[in-house]
Amino acid sequence: MKKLILDKEILVIPGAHDALSAKIVEMVGFKAVTIGGYAASAASLAKPDVSLLTLTEYVSIVRNIVEAVDLPLFVDGDTDTGM
């Protein structure tokens, strides 16, 4: 990830909300993927990112993405994901 960030080419990192959307990001040729609390909460619970998704649930979603793709994953984690 550091090499991609420091490269002269602009790094575009699309957001995913689950393993399938991350796989699509990979299949169309992006070099990295990201996930945030809102995307995970909205996709999993159909609720906003207001601390309803537990850290354990968020880690499970992130783990599924990591196992589904061979891309660096930038994870946004903050107090709204139970951290």
C-alpha atoms as an extended CHARMM CRD file, in Angstrom:
* protein
*
        83  EXT
         1         1  MET       CA              0.0000000000        0.0000000000        0.0000000000  PROA      1               0.0000000000
         2         2  LYS       CA              2.8150000000        2.4230000000        0.8470000000  PROA      2               0.0000000000
         3         3  LYS       CA              4.3470000000        1.9490000000       -2.6110000000  PROA      3               0.0000000000
         4         4  LEU       CA              0.9860000000        2.6600000000       -4.2450000000  PROA      4               0.0000000000
         5         5  ILE       CA              0.4940000000        5.8000000000       -2.1570000000  PROA      5               0.0000000000
         6         6  LEU       CA              3.9960000000        7.1200000000       -2.8700000000  PROA      6               0.0000000000
         7         7  ASP       CA              3.8710000000        6.3230000000       -6.5910000000  PROA      7               0.0000000000
         8         8  LYS       CA              3.6420000000        9.2720000000       -9.0000000000  PROA      8               0.0000000000
         9         9  GLU       CA              0.4380000000        7.8400000000      -10.4670000000  PROA      9               0.0000000000
        10        10  ILE       CA             -2.7190000000        9.0170000000       -8.7000000000  PROA      10              0.0000000000
        11        11  LEU       CA             -4.1490000000        6.2000000000       -6.5930000000  PROA      11              0.0000000000
        12        12  VAL       CA             -7.9100000000        5.8120000000       -6.8770000000  PROA      12              0.0000000000
        13        13  ILE       CA             -9.3160000000        3.5720000000       -4.1280000000  PROA      13              0.0000000000
        14        14  PRO       CA            -12.9750000000        2.6440000000       -4.6100000000  PROA      14              0.0000000000
        15        15  GLY       CA            -15.0310000000        1.7870000000       -1.5680000000  PROA      15              0.0000000000
        16        16  ALA       CA            -16.5810000000       -1.6280000000       -1.0260000000  PROA      16              0.0000000000
        17        17  HSD       CA            -19.2630000000       -2.6430000000        1.4210000000  PROA      17              0.0000000000
        18        18  ASP       CA            -18.7440000000       -6.4030000000        1.3400000000  PROA      18              0.0000000000
        19        19  ALA       CA            -16.6280000000       -9.1450000000       -0.2270000000  PROA      19              0.0000000000
        20        20  LEU       CA            -18.6060000000       -9.2080000000       -3.4780000000  PROA      20              0.0000000000
        21        21  SER       CA            -18.2740000000       -5.4850000000       -4.1090000000  PROA      21              0.0000000000
        22        22  ALA       CA            -14.5510000000       -5.7200000000       -3.2880000000  PROA      22              0.0000000000
        23        23  LYS       CA            -14.2180000000       -8.5590000000       -5.8110000000  PROA      23              0.0000000000
        24        24  ILE       CA            -15.8580000000       -6.3860000000       -8.4610000000  PROA      24              0.0000000000
        25        25  VAL       CA            -13.3860000000       -3.5810000000       -7.6440000000  PROA      25              0.0000000000
        26        26  GLU       CA            -10.5700000000       -6.0700000000       -8.1860000000  PROA      26              0.0000000000
        27        27  MET       CA            -12.0490000000       -7.5200000000      -11.3820000000  PROA      27              0.0000000000
        28        28  VAL       CA            -12.2890000000       -4.1200000000      -13.0780000000  PROA      28              0.0000000000
        29        29  GLY       CA             -8.6170000000       -3.4630000000      -12.3950000000  PROA      29              0.0000000000
        30        30  PHE       CA             -8.2400000000       -1.1410000000       -9.4270000000  PROA      30              0.0000000000
        31        31  LYS       CA             -5.0370000000       -1.5240000000       -7.4070000000  PROA      31              0.0000000000
        32        32  ALA       CA             -6.5870000000       -1.1720000000       -3.9210000000  PROA      32              0.0000000000
        33        33  VAL       CA             -9.9360000000       -1.1250000000       -2.1550000000  PROA      33              0.0000000000
        34        34  THR       CA            -11.3110000000        0.5980000000        0.9400000000  PROA      34              0.0000000000
        35        35  ILE       CA            -14.1510000000        0.0690000000        3.3980000000  PROA      35              0.0000000000
        36        36  GLY       CA            -15.6500000000        2.4260000000        5.9370000000  PROA      36              0.0000000000
        37        37  GLY       CA            -18.0450000000        2.1190000000        8.8230000000  PROA      37              0.0000000000
        38        38  TYR       CA            -20.9770000000        3.6540000000        6.9890000000  PROA      38              0.0000000000
        39        39  ALA       CA            -20.7070000000        1.2920000000        4.0210000000  PROA      39              0.0000000000
        40        40  ALA       CA            -20.4670000000       -1.7330000000        6.3100000000  PROA      40              0.0000000000
        41        41  SER       CA            -23.3060000000       -0.6110000000        8.5610000000  PROA      41              0.0000000000
        42        42  ALA       CA            -25.5920000000        0.3400000000        5.6900000000  PROA      42              0.0000000000
        43        43  ALA       CA            -24.9860000000       -2.9090000000        3.7990000000  PROA      43              0.0000000000
        44        44  SER       CA            -25.2330000000       -5.1410000000        6.8770000000  PROA      44              0.0000000000
        45        45  LEU       CA            -27.9340000000       -3.4700000000        8.9390000000  PROA      45              0.0000000000
        46        46  ALA       CA            -29.5830000000       -0.9430000000        6.6060000000  PROA      46              0.0000000000
        47        47  LYS       CA            -28.7690000000        1.5870000000        9.3340000000  PROA      47              0.0000000000
        48        48  PRO       CA            -26.4590000000        4.5980000000        9.5490000000  PROA      48              0.0000000000
        49        49  ASP       CA            -22.9930000000        4.4900000000       11.1040000000  PROA      49              0.0000000000
        50        50  VAL       CA            -24.0500000000        5.3100000000       14.6720000000  PROA      50              0.0000000000
        51        51  SER       CA            -22.3070000000        2.5460000000       16.6710000000  PROA      51              0.0000000000
        52        52  LEU       CA            -24.8760000000       -0.1480000000       15.8800000000  PROA      52              0.0000000000
        53        53  LEU       CA            -22.3550000000       -2.3850000000       14.1120000000  PROA      53              0.0000000000
        54        54  THR       CA            -20.0670000000       -3.9980000000       16.6700000000  PROA      54              0.0000000000
        55        55  LEU       CA            -16.3150000000       -4.2260000000       16.2690000000  PROA      55              0.0000000000
        56        56  THR       CA            -16.6400000000       -8.0100000000       15.9900000000  PROA      56              0.0000000000
        57        57  GLU       CA            -19.1730000000       -7.6670000000       13.1640000000  PROA      57              0.0000000000
        58        58  TYR       CA            -16.9990000000       -5.0950000000       11.3920000000  PROA      58              0.0000000000
        59        59  VAL       CA            -13.9090000000       -7.2900000000       11.6710000000  PROA      59              0.0000000000
        60        60  SER       CA            -15.8930000000      -10.1780000000       10.1740000000  PROA      60              0.0000000000
        61        61  ILE       CA            -16.8540000000       -8.0550000000        7.1660000000  PROA      61              0.0000000000
        62        62  VAL       CA            -13.2490000000       -6.8760000000        6.7590000000  PROA      62              0.0000000000
        63        63  ARG       CA            -11.9580000000      -10.4620000000        7.0570000000  PROA      63              0.0000000000
        64        64  ASN       CA            -14.3420000000      -11.5870000000        4.3120000000  PROA      64              0.0000000000
        65        65  ILE       CA            -13.0270000000       -8.8580000000        2.0270000000  PROA      65              0.0000000000
        66        66  VAL       CA             -9.3980000000       -9.7610000000        2.7520000000  PROA      66              0.0000000000
        67        67  GLU       CA            -10.1210000000      -13.4040000000        1.9440000000  PROA      67              0.0000000000
        68        68  ALA       CA            -11.9760000000      -12.5280000000       -1.2780000000  PROA      68              0.0000000000
        69        69  VAL       CA             -9.4440000000      -10.2650000000       -2.9820000000  PROA      69              0.0000000000
        70        70  ASP       CA             -5.7290000000       -9.9960000000       -3.5630000000  PROA      70              0.0000000000
        71        71  LEU       CA             -5.6120000000       -6.2060000000       -3.1340000000  PROA      71              0.0000000000
        72        72  PRO       CA             -4.4120000000       -3.9260000000       -0.3640000000  PROA      72              0.0000000000
        73        73  LEU       CA             -7.3830000000       -2.9580000000        1.8160000000  PROA      73              0.0000000000
        74        74  PHE       CA             -7.5740000000        0.4630000000        3.4710000000  PROA      74              0.0000000000
        75        75  VAL       CA             -9.8970000000        0.1550000000        6.4780000000  PROA      75              0.0000000000
        76        76  ASP       CA            -11.5460000000        3.1220000000        8.1360000000  PROA      76              0.0000000000
        77        77  GLY       CA            -12.1700000000        2.3300000000       11.7710000000  PROA      77              0.0000000000
        78        78  ASP       CA            -13.3240000000        4.8040000000       14.3770000000  PROA      78              0.0000000000
        79        79  THR       CA            -15.5860000000        5.1370000000       17.3940000000  PROA      79              0.0000000000
        80        80  ASP       CA            -18.6890000000        4.5650000000       15.2740000000  PROA      80              0.0000000000
        81        81  THR       CA            -17.6330000000        0.9660000000       14.6500000000  PROA      81              0.0000000000
        82        82  GLY       CA            -17.4590000000        0.1620000000       18.3320000000  PROA      82              0.0000000000
        83        83  MET       CA            -13.7020000000        0.7680000000       18.6320000000  PROA      83              0.0000000000
